[in-house]
Amino acid sequence: MRRVLGSLSLVAAAAGVWELYKWLGSDDGTTVAGVRILPRASDLSMPHLWTVLARLGDPELTGGDPIWRVLLGACLTTLGIVAAGFAAGALFGLALAVLMERFRFAERGLLPYVVLSQTVPLVALAPLIAGWGGTIMPQWATVSVIAAYLAFFPVAVGLLRGLQSPPPEAVELMRSYSAGWWHTLVKLRLPAATPFLFPSLRLAGAAAVVGAVVGEISTGTKGGIGRLVIEYSREATTDPAKVYTAMLGAVLLGLAVTGLLVLAQRLFVRGAAT
């Protein structure tokens, strides 16, 4: 209950800051030396939050479904893509972490490239992946690959740190029992890595959502929340609240994925305790 109240307080504080800036800010923004450092506070740039929430109940098009229903369908579509990308990325990160823990030369040779892979701009990489995989896989699978590309990194790095966390005395004790590498991994290293694994999975889930949305935008994949961001952005000058509904859908999708992973962690911990 304390965490729920804390989260709601943060949401309320963010909403208050938004409305306070809209009330105090300039419609043309704040510029210093010709550079705008604060955004415009006009209704076209920053609509009131209650305007955005009210827009969710309005039809997307004349006589069409309300926007909240369209957003729900788009979020579910993207959620399926995120699930596939997250699973693939997490499994690849798990295998990579085990490989680097088993062979020190693999850690020295691969870890710098694992870190370097995350410095490539995703907007530039997504069209390349779409071009490479467009002839051999459906478009949604291409977006899942993009999501997996972002998801594997936190799992690989976090799990590697967890697998290396047991003290040398515990490793020596396993050796004194004539336990091989596999038994040491299963009985010692993986249980010790659990506190590192779930935070890494939460980061991977959030990264997979970002990768899926950016991938949908870059490849033009239809049906997902990224596609709605593109379509609604075209109406930014006439219906700015509609643009923010798509952004709100993407935010809620990320929170939902993180919440599911937190729930999975609680169920795992409870099952391990019993």
PDB file of C-alpha atoms in Angstrom:
ATOM      1  CA  MET A   1       0.000   0.000   0.000  1.00  0.00           C
ATOM      2  CA  ARG A   2       2.864   2.346   0.801  1.00  0.00           C
ATOM      3  CA  ARG A   3       4.400   1.777  -2.631  1.00  0.00           C
ATOM      4  CA  VAL A   4       1.072   2.291  -4.355  1.00  0.00           C
ATOM      5  CA  LEU A   5       0.514   5.551  -2.502  1.00  0.00           C
ATOM      6  CA  GLY A   6       4.061   6.623  -3.309  1.00  0.00           C
ATOM      7  CA  SER A   7       3.556   5.914  -7.011  1.00  0.00           C
ATOM      8  CA  LEU A   8       0.257   7.789  -7.058  1.00  0.00           C
ATOM      9  CA  SER A   9       1.920  10.709  -5.298  1.00  0.00           C
ATOM     10  CA  LEU A  10       4.608  10.853  -7.972  1.00  0.00           C
ATOM     11  CA  VAL A  11       1.976  10.808 -10.719  1.00  0.00           C
ATOM     12  CA  ALA A  12       0.047  13.584  -8.975  1.00  0.00           C
ATOM     13  CA  ALA A  13       3.242  15.604  -8.548  1.00  0.00           C
ATOM     14  CA  ALA A  14       4.116  15.235 -12.230  1.00  0.00           C
ATOM     15  CA  ALA A  15       0.606  16.321 -13.215  1.00  0.00           C
ATOM     16  CA  GLY A  16       0.892  19.301 -10.887  1.00  0.00           C
ATOM     17  CA  VAL A  17       4.216  20.353 -12.406  1.00  0.00           C
ATOM     18  CA  TRP A  18       2.690  20.073 -15.895  1.00  0.00           C
ATOM     19  CA  GLU A  19      -0.284  22.282 -15.041  1.00  0.00           C
ATOM     20  CA  LEU A  20       1.834  24.719 -13.034  1.00  0.00           C
ATOM     21  CA  TYR A  21       4.211  25.250 -15.932  1.00  0.00           C
ATOM     22  CA  LYS A  22       1.295  25.631 -18.318  1.00  0.00           C
ATOM     23  CA  TRP A  23      -0.098  28.331 -16.037  1.00  0.00           C
ATOM     24  CA  LEU A  24       3.195  30.174 -15.491  1.00  0.00           C
ATOM     25  CA  GLY A  25       5.037  29.430 -18.734  1.00  0.00           C
ATOM     26  CA  SER A  26       5.061  31.516 -21.880  1.00  0.00           C
ATOM     27  CA  ASP A  27       3.131  30.506 -24.965  1.00  0.00           C
ATOM     28  CA  ASP A  28       6.339  31.016 -26.970  1.00  0.00           C
ATOM     29  CA  GLY A  29       8.575  29.205 -24.492  1.00  0.00           C
ATOM     30  CA  THR A  30      11.695  30.563 -22.854  1.00  0.00           C
ATOM     31  CA  THR A  31      14.752  31.292 -24.988  1.00  0.00           C
ATOM     32  CA  VAL A  32      18.295  32.165 -23.937  1.00  0.00           C
ATOM     33  CA  ALA A  33      20.739  33.427 -26.569  1.00  0.00           C
ATOM     34  CA  GLY A  34      18.354  32.329 -29.274  1.00  0.00           C
ATOM     35  CA  VAL A  35      18.068  28.775 -27.899  1.00  0.00           C
ATOM     36  CA  ARG A  36      14.740  27.592 -26.470  1.00  0.00           C
ATOM     37  CA  ILE A  37      15.407  26.000 -23.090  1.00  0.00           C
ATOM     38  CA  LEU A  38      11.788  25.617 -21.964  1.00  0.00           C
ATOM     39  CA  PRO A  39       8.904  24.409 -24.137  1.00  0.00           C
ATOM     40  CA  ARG A  40       5.919  26.400 -25.278  1.00  0.00           C
ATOM     41  CA  ALA A  41       2.993  26.431 -22.867  1.00  0.00           C
ATOM     42  CA  SER A  42       0.280  27.075 -25.446  1.00  0.00           C
ATOM     43  CA  ASP A  43      -2.705  24.770 -25.899  1.00  0.00           C
ATOM     44  CA  LEU A  44      -1.244  23.553 -29.201  1.00  0.00           C
ATOM     45  CA  SER A  45       1.979  22.435 -27.503  1.00  0.00           C
ATOM     46  CA  MET A  46       0.813  21.530 -23.990  1.00  0.00           C
ATOM     47  CA  PRO A  47      -2.910  20.824 -23.738  1.00  0.00           C
ATOM     48  CA  HIS A  48      -4.435  20.511 -20.300  1.00  0.00           C
ATOM     49  CA  LEU A  49      -4.287  17.010 -18.868  1.00  0.00           C
ATOM     50  CA  TRP A  50      -8.041  16.870 -18.485  1.00  0.00           C
ATOM     51  CA  THR A  51      -8.333  17.698 -22.199  1.00  0.00           C
ATOM     52  CA  VAL A  52      -6.154  14.691 -23.044  1.00  0.00           C
ATOM     53  CA  LEU A  53      -8.147  12.416 -20.736  1.00  0.00           C
ATOM     54  CA  ALA A  54     -11.434  13.664 -22.181  1.00  0.00           C
ATOM     55  CA  ARG A  55     -10.126  12.997 -25.701  1.00  0.00           C
ATOM     56  CA  LEU A  56      -9.754   9.315 -24.829  1.00  0.00           C
ATOM     57  CA  GLY A  57     -13.531   8.969 -24.768  1.00  0.00           C
ATOM     58  CA  ASP A  58     -14.107  10.751 -28.074  1.00  0.00           C
ATOM     59  CA  PRO A  59     -14.309   8.833 -31.377  1.00  0.00           C
ATOM     60  CA  GLU A  60     -11.048   8.496 -33.255  1.00  0.00           C
ATOM     61  CA  LEU A  61     -12.872   9.317 -36.456  1.00  0.00           C
ATOM     62  CA  THR A  62     -16.408  10.475 -37.035  1.00  0.00           C
ATOM     63  CA  GLY A  63     -18.654   7.541 -36.157  1.00  0.00           C
ATOM     64  CA  GLY A  64     -15.665   5.355 -35.227  1.00  0.00           C
ATOM     65  CA  ASP A  65     -14.533   3.662 -32.033  1.00  0.00           C
ATOM     66  CA  PRO A  66     -13.446   5.775 -29.077  1.00  0.00           C
ATOM     67  CA  ILE A  67      -9.745   6.453 -28.879  1.00  0.00           C
ATOM     68  CA  TRP A  68      -9.263   4.423 -25.694  1.00  0.00           C
ATOM     69  CA  ARG A  69     -10.497   1.301 -27.476  1.00  0.00           C
ATOM     70  CA  VAL A  70      -8.213   1.931 -30.450  1.00  0.00           C
ATOM     71  CA  LEU A  71      -5.288   2.466 -28.091  1.00  0.00           C
ATOM     72  CA  LEU A  72      -6.100  -0.722 -26.206  1.00  0.00           C
ATOM     73  CA  GLY A  73      -6.054  -2.777 -29.394  1.00  0.00           C
ATOM     74  CA  ALA A  74      -2.802  -1.161 -30.509  1.00  0.00           C
ATOM     75  CA  CYS A  75      -1.177  -1.744 -27.108  1.00  0.00           C
ATOM     76  CA  LEU A  76      -2.175  -5.419 -27.160  1.00  0.00           C
ATOM     77  CA  THR A  77      -0.652  -5.794 -30.617  1.00  0.00           C
ATOM     78  CA  THR A  78       2.574  -4.178 -29.503  1.00  0.00           C
ATOM     79  CA  LEU A  79       2.518  -6.226 -26.291  1.00  0.00           C
ATOM     80  CA  GLY A  80       2.662  -9.434 -28.330  1.00  0.00           C
ATOM     81  CA  ILE A  81       5.646  -8.087 -30.256  1.00  0.00           C
ATOM     82  CA  VAL A  82       7.309  -6.999 -27.009  1.00  0.00           C
ATOM     83  CA  ALA A  83       6.748 -10.441 -25.457  1.00  0.00           C
ATOM     84  CA  ALA A  84       8.461 -12.179 -28.386  1.00  0.00           C
ATOM     85  CA  GLY A  85      11.352  -9.727 -28.413  1.00  0.00           C
ATOM     86  CA  PHE A  86      11.739  -9.806 -24.636  1.00  0.00           C
ATOM     87  CA  ALA A  87      11.811 -13.612 -24.529  1.00  0.00           C
ATOM     88  CA  ALA A  88      14.385 -13.814 -27.327  1.00  0.00           C
ATOM     89  CA  GLY A  89      16.538 -11.064 -25.850  1.00  0.00           C
ATOM     90  CA  ALA A  90      16.398 -12.485 -22.327  1.00  0.00           C
ATOM     91  CA  LEU A  91      17.359 -15.980 -23.504  1.00  0.00           C
ATOM     92  CA  PHE A  92      20.213 -14.621 -25.601  1.00  0.00           C
ATOM     93  CA  GLY A  93      21.419 -12.469 -22.701  1.00  0.00           C
ATOM     94  CA  LEU A  94      21.222 -15.469 -20.366  1.00  0.00           C
ATOM     95  CA  ALA A  95      23.278 -17.640 -22.722  1.00  0.00           C
ATOM     96  CA  LEU A  96      25.791 -14.851 -23.247  1.00  0.00           C
ATOM     97  CA  ALA A  97      26.195 -14.274 -19.494  1.00  0.00           C
ATOM     98  CA  VAL A  98      26.741 -17.987 -18.834  1.00  0.00           C
ATOM     99  CA  LEU A  99      29.284 -18.137 -21.658  1.00  0.00           C
ATOM    100  CA  MET A 100      31.207 -15.139 -20.338  1.00  0.00           C
ATOM    101  CA  GLU A 101      31.172 -16.523 -16.803  1.00  0.00           C
ATOM    102  CA  ARG A 102      32.414 -19.916 -17.961  1.00  0.00           C
ATOM    103  CA  PHE A 103      35.256 -18.645 -20.116  1.00  0.00           C
ATOM    104  CA  ARG A 104      37.196 -15.587 -19.018  1.00  0.00           C
ATOM    105  CA  PHE A 105      38.557 -15.014 -22.511  1.00  0.00           C
ATOM    106  CA  ALA A 106      34.953 -14.811 -23.760  1.00  0.00           C
ATOM    107  CA  GLU A 107      34.230 -12.098 -21.195  1.00  0.00           C
ATOM    108  CA  ARG A 108      37.323 -10.141 -22.174  1.00  0.00           C
ATOM    109  CA  GLY A 109      36.552 -10.516 -25.866  1.00  0.00           C
ATOM    110  CA  LEU A 110      32.771 -10.096 -25.928  1.00  0.00           C
ATOM    111  CA  LEU A 111      31.858  -7.716 -23.110  1.00  0.00           C
ATOM    112  CA  PRO A 112      33.321  -4.592 -24.775  1.00  0.00           C
ATOM    113  CA  TYR A 113      31.322  -5.330 -27.925  1.00  0.00           C
ATOM    114  CA  VAL A 114      28.169  -5.973 -25.871  1.00  0.00           C
ATOM    115  CA  VAL A 115      28.541  -2.497 -24.370  1.00  0.00           C
ATOM    116  CA  LEU A 116      29.457  -1.001 -27.743  1.00  0.00           C
ATOM    117  CA  SER A 117      26.319  -2.453 -29.333  1.00  0.00           C
ATOM    118  CA  GLN A 118      24.135  -0.169 -27.224  1.00  0.00           C
ATOM    119  CA  THR A 119      25.810   2.972 -28.543  1.00  0.00           C
ATOM    120  CA  VAL A 120      24.411   2.478 -32.064  1.00  0.00           C
ATOM    121  CA  PRO A 121      21.411   4.810 -32.623  1.00  0.00           C
ATOM    122  CA  LEU A 122      18.291   2.665 -32.786  1.00  0.00           C
ATOM    123  CA  VAL A 123      16.627   4.952 -35.311  1.00  0.00           C
ATOM    124  CA  ALA A 124      19.494   4.254 -37.717  1.00  0.00           C
ATOM    125  CA  LEU A 125      19.669   0.546 -36.926  1.00  0.00           C
ATOM    126  CA  ALA A 126      15.963  -0.258 -37.237  1.00  0.00           C
ATOM    127  CA  PRO A 127      15.707   0.326 -41.025  1.00  0.00           C
ATOM    128  CA  LEU A 128      18.806  -1.847 -41.539  1.00  0.00           C
ATOM    129  CA  ILE A 129      17.307  -4.734 -39.567  1.00  0.00           C
ATOM    130  CA  ALA A 130      14.053  -4.301 -41.466  1.00  0.00           C
ATOM    131  CA  GLY A 131      15.953  -4.430 -44.751  1.00  0.00           C
ATOM    132  CA  TRP A 132      17.912  -7.521 -43.762  1.00  0.00           C
ATOM    133  CA  GLY A 133      14.969  -9.473 -42.412  1.00  0.00           C
ATOM    134  CA  GLY A 134      12.194  -8.152 -44.613  1.00  0.00           C
ATOM    135  CA  THR A 135      12.544 -10.975 -47.125  1.00  0.00           C
ATOM    136  CA  ILE A 136      12.782 -13.869 -44.656  1.00  0.00           C
ATOM    137  CA  MET A 137      10.454 -12.903 -41.799  1.00  0.00           C
ATOM    138  CA  PRO A 138       7.179 -11.024 -41.337  1.00  0.00           C
ATOM    139  CA  GLN A 139       7.283  -7.380 -40.382  1.00  0.00           C
ATOM    140  CA  TRP A 140       6.231  -7.960 -36.777  1.00  0.00           C
ATOM    141  CA  ALA A 141       9.119 -10.399 -36.316  1.00  0.00           C
ATOM    142  CA  THR A 142      11.512  -7.727 -37.544  1.00  0.00           C
ATOM    143  CA  VAL A 143      10.221  -5.381 -34.849  1.00  0.00           C
ATOM    144  CA  SER A 144      10.645  -8.181 -32.284  1.00  0.00           C
ATOM    145  CA  VAL A 145      14.287  -8.499 -33.310  1.00  0.00           C
ATOM    146  CA  ILE A 146      14.727  -4.781 -32.683  1.00  0.00           C
ATOM    147  CA  ALA A 147      13.118  -5.177 -29.255  1.00  0.00           C
ATOM    148  CA  ALA A 148      15.345  -8.168 -28.492  1.00  0.00           C
ATOM    149  CA  TYR A 149      18.396  -6.122 -29.491  1.00  0.00           C
ATOM    150  CA  LEU A 150      17.706  -3.690 -26.656  1.00  0.00           C
ATOM    151  CA  ALA A 151      16.487  -6.318 -24.198  1.00  0.00           C
ATOM    152  CA  PHE A 152      19.502  -8.633 -24.200  1.00  0.00           C
ATOM    153  CA  PHE A 153      21.987  -6.052 -22.872  1.00  0.00           C
ATOM    154  CA  PRO A 154      20.717  -5.524 -19.290  1.00  0.00           C
ATOM    155  CA  VAL A 155      20.157  -9.271 -18.874  1.00  0.00           C
ATOM    156  CA  ALA A 156      23.652 -10.163 -20.092  1.00  0.00           C
ATOM    157  CA  VAL A 157      25.432  -7.569 -17.971  1.00  0.00           C
ATOM    158  CA  GLY A 158      23.272  -7.933 -14.860  1.00  0.00           C
ATOM    159  CA  LEU A 159      23.266 -11.728 -14.866  1.00  0.00           C
ATOM    160  CA  LEU A 160      27.026 -11.850 -15.456  1.00  0.00           C
ATOM    161  CA  ARG A 161      27.493  -9.703 -12.365  1.00  0.00           C
ATOM    162  CA  GLY A 162      25.191 -12.038 -10.442  1.00  0.00           C
ATOM    163  CA  LEU A 163      26.928 -15.207 -11.590  1.00  0.00           C
ATOM    164  CA  GLN A 164      30.254 -13.763 -10.444  1.00  0.00           C
ATOM    165  CA  SER A 165      28.853 -12.644  -7.060  1.00  0.00           C
ATOM    166  CA  PRO A 166      29.403 -15.837  -4.970  1.00  0.00           C
ATOM    167  CA  PRO A 167      32.429 -15.450  -2.675  1.00  0.00           C
ATOM    168  CA  PRO A 168      35.517 -17.518  -3.427  1.00  0.00           C
ATOM    169  CA  GLU A 169      34.962 -19.525  -0.240  1.00  0.00           C
ATOM    170  CA  ALA A 170      31.607 -20.778  -1.537  1.00  0.00           C
ATOM    171  CA  VAL A 171      33.135 -21.748  -4.885  1.00  0.00           C
ATOM    172  CA  GLU A 172      35.962 -23.590  -3.134  1.00  0.00           C
ATOM    173  CA  LEU A 173      33.421 -25.397  -0.973  1.00  0.00           C
ATOM    174  CA  MET A 174      31.623 -26.646  -4.096  1.00  0.00           C
ATOM    175  CA  ARG A 175      34.937 -27.843  -5.495  1.00  0.00           C
ATOM    176  CA  SER A 176      35.686 -29.674  -2.266  1.00  0.00           C
ATOM    177  CA  TYR A 177      32.430 -31.552  -2.831  1.00  0.00           C
ATOM    178  CA  SER A 178      33.726 -32.534  -6.297  1.00  0.00           C
ATOM    179  CA  ALA A 179      30.940 -30.481  -7.910  1.00  0.00           C
ATOM    180  CA  GLY A 180      31.534 -29.768 -11.570  1.00  0.00           C
ATOM    181  CA  TRP A 181      30.939 -26.527 -13.385  1.00  0.00           C
ATOM    182  CA  TRP A 182      27.304 -27.378 -14.194  1.00  0.00           C
ATOM    183  CA  HIS A 183      26.373 -28.280 -10.617  1.00  0.00           C
ATOM    184  CA  THR A 184      28.139 -25.166  -9.334  1.00  0.00           C
ATOM    185  CA  LEU A 185      26.179 -23.090 -11.815  1.00  0.00           C
ATOM    186  CA  VAL A 186      22.825 -24.597 -10.877  1.00  0.00           C
ATOM    187  CA  LYS A 187      23.302 -24.943  -7.118  1.00  0.00           C
ATOM    188  CA  LEU A 188      25.380 -21.840  -6.348  1.00  0.00           C
ATOM    189  CA  ARG A 189      25.752 -19.253  -9.076  1.00  0.00           C
ATOM    190  CA  LEU A 190      22.186 -19.082 -10.406  1.00  0.00           C
ATOM    191  CA  PRO A 191      20.579 -18.794  -6.934  1.00  0.00           C
ATOM    192  CA  ALA A 192      23.134 -16.113  -6.035  1.00  0.00           C
ATOM    193  CA  ALA A 193      22.321 -14.265  -9.268  1.00  0.00           C
ATOM    194  CA  THR A 194      18.576 -14.033  -8.551  1.00  0.00           C
ATOM    195  CA  PRO A 195      18.776 -10.586  -6.853  1.00  0.00           C
ATOM    196  CA  PHE A 196      20.576  -9.304  -9.958  1.00  0.00           C
ATOM    197  CA  LEU A 197      18.362 -11.080 -12.471  1.00  0.00           C
ATOM    198  CA  PHE A 198      14.951  -9.557 -11.791  1.00  0.00           C
ATOM    199  CA  PRO A 199      16.060  -5.911 -11.827  1.00  0.00           C
ATOM    200  CA  SER A 200      17.799  -6.706 -15.106  1.00  0.00           C
ATOM    201  CA  LEU A 201      14.613  -8.254 -16.470  1.00  0.00           C
ATOM    202  CA  ARG A 202      12.635  -5.145 -15.551  1.00  0.00           C
ATOM    203  CA  LEU A 203      15.131  -2.990 -17.408  1.00  0.00           C
ATOM    204  CA  ALA A 204      14.989  -5.413 -20.327  1.00  0.00           C
ATOM    205  CA  GLY A 205      11.185  -5.231 -20.392  1.00  0.00           C
ATOM    206  CA  ALA A 206      11.211  -1.440 -20.515  1.00  0.00           C
ATOM    207  CA  ALA A 207      13.919  -1.500 -23.191  1.00  0.00           C
ATOM    208  CA  ALA A 208      11.899  -4.003 -25.237  1.00  0.00           C
ATOM    209  CA  VAL A 209       8.904  -1.640 -25.194  1.00  0.00           C
ATOM    210  CA  VAL A 210      11.096   1.231 -26.388  1.00  0.00           C
ATOM    211  CA  GLY A 211      12.595  -0.965 -29.102  1.00  0.00           C
ATOM    212  CA  ALA A 212       9.189  -2.170 -30.281  1.00  0.00           C
ATOM    213  CA  VAL A 213       7.694   1.335 -30.448  1.00  0.00           C
ATOM    214  CA  VAL A 214      10.722   2.776 -32.238  1.00  0.00           C
ATOM    215  CA  GLY A 215      10.811  -0.255 -34.523  1.00  0.00           C
ATOM    216  CA  GLU A 216       7.146   0.195 -35.436  1.00  0.00           C
ATOM    217  CA  ILE A 217       7.745   3.869 -36.158  1.00  0.00           C
ATOM    218  CA  SER A 218      10.876   3.215 -38.234  1.00  0.00           C
ATOM    219  CA  THR A 219       9.476   0.295 -40.227  1.00  0.00           C
ATOM    220  CA  GLY A 220       5.884   1.535 -40.511  1.00  0.00           C
ATOM    221  CA  THR A 221       4.453  -1.628 -38.960  1.00  0.00           C
ATOM    222  CA  LYS A 222       0.675  -1.341 -38.792  1.00  0.00           C
ATOM    223  CA  GLY A 223      -1.558  -2.153 -35.862  1.00  0.00           C
ATOM    224  CA  GLY A 224       0.759  -1.176 -33.009  1.00  0.00           C
ATOM    225  CA  ILE A 225       1.061   1.829 -30.752  1.00  0.00           C
ATOM    226  CA  GLY A 226       4.074   3.099 -32.687  1.00  0.00           C
ATOM    227  CA  ARG A 227       1.939   3.365 -35.811  1.00  0.00           C
ATOM    228  CA  LEU A 228      -0.636   5.398 -33.895  1.00  0.00           C
ATOM    229  CA  VAL A 229       2.084   7.784 -32.734  1.00  0.00           C
ATOM    230  CA  ILE A 230       2.906   8.481 -36.383  1.00  0.00           C
ATOM    231  CA  GLU A 231      -0.704   8.816 -37.476  1.00  0.00           C
ATOM    232  CA  TYR A 232      -1.760  11.029 -34.578  1.00  0.00           C
ATOM    233  CA  SER A 233       1.323  13.231 -34.940  1.00  0.00           C
ATOM    234  CA  ARG A 234       0.021  14.341 -38.312  1.00  0.00           C
ATOM    235  CA  GLU A 235      -2.838  16.048 -36.495  1.00  0.00           C
ATOM    236  CA  ALA A 236      -0.618  17.840 -34.000  1.00  0.00           C
ATOM    237  CA  THR A 237      -1.548  21.317 -35.235  1.00  0.00           C
ATOM    238  CA  THR A 238      -5.303  20.722 -35.223  1.00  0.00           C
ATOM    239  CA  ASP A 239      -5.804  18.148 -32.451  1.00  0.00           C
ATOM    240  CA  PRO A 240      -2.794  18.163 -30.072  1.00  0.00           C
ATOM    241  CA  ALA A 241      -4.634  16.246 -27.355  1.00  0.00           C
ATOM    242  CA  LYS A 242      -4.944  13.298 -29.737  1.00  0.00           C
ATOM    243  CA  VAL A 243      -1.168  13.132 -30.089  1.00  0.00           C
ATOM    244  CA  TYR A 244      -0.746  12.908 -26.342  1.00  0.00           C
ATOM    245  CA  THR A 245      -3.239  10.031 -26.127  1.00  0.00           C
ATOM    246  CA  ALA A 246      -0.893   7.892 -28.243  1.00  0.00           C
ATOM    247  CA  MET A 247       2.052   8.865 -26.045  1.00  0.00           C
ATOM    248  CA  LEU A 248      -0.024   8.034 -22.972  1.00  0.00           C
ATOM    249  CA  GLY A 249      -0.772   4.606 -24.444  1.00  0.00           C
ATOM    250  CA  ALA A 250       2.937   3.918 -24.954  1.00  0.00           C
ATOM    251  CA  VAL A 251       3.703   4.993 -21.379  1.00  0.00           C
ATOM    252  CA  LEU A 252       0.967   2.783 -19.942  1.00  0.00           C
ATOM    253  CA  LEU A 253       2.225  -0.141 -22.017  1.00  0.00           C
ATOM    254  CA  GLY A 254       5.689   0.250 -20.518  1.00  0.00           C
ATOM    255  CA  LEU A 255       4.238   0.423 -17.017  1.00  0.00           C
ATOM    256  CA  ALA A 256       2.116  -2.667 -17.671  1.00  0.00           C
ATOM    257  CA  VAL A 257       5.128  -4.693 -18.827  1.00  0.00           C
ATOM    258  CA  THR A 258       7.130  -3.609 -15.795  1.00  0.00           C
ATOM    259  CA  GLY A 259       4.204  -4.453 -13.509  1.00  0.00           C
ATOM    260  CA  LEU A 260       3.903  -7.934 -14.997  1.00  0.00           C
ATOM    261  CA  LEU A 261       7.596  -8.557 -14.382  1.00  0.00           C
ATOM    262  CA  VAL A 262       7.294  -7.349 -10.785  1.00  0.00           C
ATOM    263  CA  LEU A 263       4.359  -9.722 -10.310  1.00  0.00           C
ATOM    264  CA  ALA A 264       6.400 -12.566 -11.804  1.00  0.00           C
ATOM    265  CA  GLN A 265       9.220 -11.781  -9.378  1.00  0.00           C
ATOM    266  CA  ARG A 266       6.857 -11.893  -6.392  1.00  0.00           C
ATOM    267  CA  LEU A 267       5.396 -15.218  -7.513  1.00  0.00           C
ATOM    268  CA  PHE A 268       8.874 -16.654  -8.051  1.00  0.00           C
ATOM    269  CA  VAL A 269      10.117 -15.525  -4.656  1.00  0.00           C
ATOM    270  CA  ARG A 270       6.981 -16.839  -2.958  1.00  0.00           C
ATOM    271  CA  GLY A 271       7.274 -20.173  -4.757  1.00  0.00           C
ATOM    272  CA  ALA A 272      10.975 -20.474  -3.867  1.00  0.00           C
ATOM    273  CA  ALA A 273      10.208 -19.719  -0.216  1.00  0.00           C
ATOM    274  CA  THR A 274       7.611 -22.489  -0.017  1.00  0.00           C
TER     275      THR A 274
END
